[in-house]
One Martini backbone bead per residue (centre of mass of N, CA, C, O) as a GRO file, in nm:
protein
  155
    1MET     BB    1  -0.774   2.997   1.125
    2THR     BB    2  -0.811   3.303   1.236
    3LYS     BB    3  -0.862   3.624   1.172
    4ALA     BB    4  -0.676   3.736   1.392
    5ALA     BB    5  -0.427   3.568   1.315
    6LEU     BB    6  -0.407   3.674   1.024
    7GLU     BB    7  -0.381   3.975   1.095
    8LYS     BB    8  -0.124   3.939   1.263
    9ALA     BB    9   0.049   3.828   1.033
   10VAL     BB   10   0.031   4.082   0.861
   11GLU     BB   11   0.154   4.279   1.065
   12GLU     BB   12   0.425   4.130   1.106
   13ALA     BB   13   0.515   4.134   0.810
   14ALA     BB   14   0.508   4.442   0.780
   15ALA     BB   15   0.715   4.498   1.003
   16ARG     BB   16   0.950   4.352   0.867
   17GLY     BB   17   0.953   4.529   0.616
   18SER     BB   18   1.005   4.796   0.767
   19GLU     BB   19   1.268   4.710   0.900
   20TRP     BB   20   1.426   4.658   0.629
   21THR     BB   21   1.391   4.940   0.520
   22ALA     BB   22   1.542   5.078   0.752
   23ASN     BB   23   1.807   4.922   0.718
   24LEU     BB   24   1.866   5.025   0.434
   25ALA     BB   25   1.884   5.322   0.512
   26LYS     BB   26   2.125   5.287   0.703
   27ILE     BB   27   2.321   5.174   0.496
   28ASN     BB   28   2.305   5.414   0.299
   29ALA     BB   29   2.415   5.617   0.505
   30GLN     BB   30   2.690   5.472   0.540
   31ILE     BB   31   2.773   5.496   0.245
   32ALA     BB   32   2.771   5.803   0.235
   33ASN     BB   33   2.983   5.836   0.454
   34ALA     BB   34   3.212   5.679   0.311
   35ASN     BB   35   3.219   5.861   0.061
   36ALA     BB   36   3.290   6.118   0.218
   37ARG     BB   37   3.556   6.007   0.332
   38LEU     BB   38   3.690   5.964   0.059
   39ALA     BB   39   3.678   6.257  -0.036
   40LYS     BB   40   3.832   6.376   0.204
   41ALA     BB   41   4.092   6.211   0.165
   42ALA     BB   42   4.155   6.311  -0.119
   43ALA     BB   43   4.170   6.611  -0.046
   44HIS     BB   44   4.391   6.578   0.168
   45ARG     BB   45   4.608   6.469  -0.024
   46LYS     BB   46   4.614   6.713  -0.215
   47GLU     BB   47   4.690   6.927  -0.003
   48PHE     BB   48   4.976   6.752   0.086
   49ALA     BB   49   5.147   6.655  -0.162
   50LEU     BB   50   5.363   6.870  -0.208
   51ASP     BB   51   5.487   6.884   0.078
   52ALA     BB   52   5.556   6.580   0.096
   53SER     BB   53   5.748   6.575  -0.159
   54LEU     BB   54   5.939   6.796   0.009
   55GLY     BB   55   5.950   6.668   0.325
   56ASN     BB   56   5.716   6.730   0.502
   57ALA     BB   57   5.630   6.583   0.792
   58LYS     BB   58   5.338   6.676   0.833
   59ALA     BB   59   5.243   6.602   0.545
   60VAL     BB   60   5.315   6.303   0.562
   61ALA     BB   61   5.121   6.243   0.796
   62GLU     BB   62   4.863   6.337   0.649
   63ILE     BB   63   4.881   6.133   0.419
   64ALA     BB   64   4.872   5.881   0.598
   65LYS     BB   65   4.598   5.948   0.721
   66ALA     BB   66   4.442   5.953   0.451
   67ARG     BB   67   4.508   5.661   0.366
   68THR     BB   68   4.376   5.529   0.606
   69GLU     BB   69   4.093   5.645   0.563
   70HIS     BB   70   4.058   5.532   0.280
   71ALA     BB   71   4.085   5.232   0.354
   72LEU     BB   72   3.851   5.226   0.556
   73ALA     BB   73   3.628   5.327   0.365
   74ASP     BB   74   3.664   5.107   0.152
   75GLY     BB   75   3.604   4.871   0.340
   76ASP     BB   76   3.325   4.967   0.424
   77LEU     BB   77   3.201   4.957   0.140
   78LYS     BB   78   3.231   4.654   0.099
   79ASP     BB   79   3.068   4.569   0.348
   80LEU     BB   80   2.808   4.731   0.272
   81ALA     BB   81   2.750   4.583   0.008
   82THR     BB   82   2.695   4.313   0.144
   83ALA     BB   83   2.476   4.414   0.335
   84LEU     BB   84   2.284   4.516   0.115
   85ASP     BB   85   2.227   4.246  -0.014
   86GLY     BB   86   2.112   4.111   0.241
   87ALA     BB   87   1.885   4.318   0.292
   88ASN     BB   88   1.741   4.281   0.022
   89THR     BB   89   1.675   3.984   0.066
   90ARG     BB   90   1.509   4.027   0.325
   91LEU     BB   91   1.299   4.214   0.201
   92ILE     BB   92   1.191   4.017  -0.007
   93GLU     BB   93   1.100   3.808   0.200
   94ALA     BB   94   0.908   3.995   0.357
   95GLU     BB   95   0.725   4.062   0.115
   96ARG     BB   96   0.642   3.771   0.059
   97GLU     BB   97   0.517   3.717   0.338
   98SER     BB   98   0.311   3.946   0.321
   99LYS     BB   99   0.160   3.841   0.074
  100ILE     BB  100   0.078   3.571   0.195
  101ALA     BB  101  -0.080   3.686   0.434
  102ARG     BB  102  -0.285   3.846   0.267
  103ASN     BB  103  -0.391   3.601   0.107
  104ASN     BB  104  -0.491   3.440   0.350
  105LEU     BB  105  -0.696   3.649   0.442
  106ALA     BB  106  -0.856   3.668   0.179
  107ARG     BB  107  -0.934   3.370   0.170
  108PHE     BB  108  -1.089   3.367   0.433
  109MET     BB  109  -1.295   3.586   0.354
  110ALA     BB  110  -1.402   3.433   0.106
  111GLU     BB  111  -1.502   3.182   0.261
  112VAL     BB  112  -1.711   3.331   0.426
  113LEU     BB  113  -1.874   3.435   0.182
  114MET     BB  114  -1.935   3.157   0.063
  115ARG     BB  115  -2.097   3.048   0.300
  116LYS     BB  116  -2.314   3.268   0.289
  117ARG     BB  117  -2.403   3.208   0.000
  118VAL     BB  118  -2.494   2.918   0.049
  119ASP     BB  119  -2.708   2.991   0.256
  120LEU     BB  120  -2.871   3.171   0.062
  121ALA     BB  121  -2.930   2.953  -0.147
  122GLY     BB  122  -3.108   2.786   0.039
  123GLN     BB  123  -3.319   3.007   0.081
  124ILE     BB  124  -3.391   3.046  -0.215
  125ASP     BB  125  -3.490   2.760  -0.264
  126MET     BB  126  -3.724   2.779  -0.064
  127VAL     BB  127  -3.868   3.019  -0.197
  128ILE     BB  128  -3.906   2.886  -0.473
  129ALA     BB  129  -4.074   2.650  -0.372
  130ASP     BB  130  -4.299   2.824  -0.253
  131PHE     BB  131  -4.368   2.971  -0.513
  132ALA     BB  132  -4.440   2.723  -0.681
  133LYS     BB  133  -4.671   2.632  -0.500
  134LEU     BB  134  -4.837   2.898  -0.518
  135PHE     BB  135  -4.858   2.907  -0.828
  136ARG     BB  136  -5.011   2.644  -0.864
  137GLU     BB  137  -5.254   2.737  -0.699
  138TYR     BB  138  -5.319   2.980  -0.872
  139GLU     BB  139  -5.366   2.823  -1.137
  140LYS     BB  140  -5.588   2.639  -1.031
  141LEU     BB  141  -5.787   2.863  -0.965
  142GLY     BB  142  -5.800   2.978  -1.250
  143SER     BB  143  -5.910   2.721  -1.386
  144GLU     BB  144  -6.168   2.701  -1.223
  145ILE     BB  145  -6.288   2.966  -1.317
  146VAL     BB  146  -6.293   2.902  -1.620
  147ASN     BB  147  -6.465   2.631  -1.586
  148MET     BB  148  -6.732   2.779  -1.478
  149ASP     BB  149  -6.841   2.983  -1.687
  150VAL     BB  150  -6.862   3.312  -1.567
  151LEU     BB  151  -6.732   3.446  -1.788
  152PRO     BB  152  -6.715   3.659  -2.026
  153HIS     BB  153  -6.757   3.643  -2.379
  154THR     BB  154  -6.540   3.791  -2.609
  155ILE     BB  155  -6.469   3.903  -2.953
   0.00000   0.00000   0.00000
C-alpha cells in the first residue's frame, strides 16, 4: 500500500468513529427526551388523579392520555437502550479499525525510515573503508619517516 492509501484509510476510520460518536449523542438525546416524557406523564397523572378518581370524565381522559404517553416513552426507552448498546459496539469497532489504520501507517513510515537507515549504513561502511585505507596509508608514511632516521632523538 502507498502512504496516501494508508493516510486515506486513517481518515476514513476516524470519520467512522466520529459518525458513531455523533450517533451515540443522538441516541442519548432521544433517551433524555423519553425520560422527560416519562416525567411529564407522571406529573400529568398526579395532576388529574384526584379528579379522575371522583369520576370527572375530562380527568379520566387526561389520565388515559398520560398512561398512553408513559407506555410509549417507556417502550422508546427500551428500544433506545438496545440501540445504545448496538451503537456502543459499532463505536468500539470503529475505534479498533482506526487504531489498526494508524498502526499500519506508522509501520509503513517506520519501514521507510528503516530503508533509509540501511542505505545510510551502506554509505557509512564505504566511508569507513575509505578512512581505513587512508589511515593505513597515513601510518605507512609515518613509519617511513621514522625509519629514515631524520628526526631528532631527545631523551
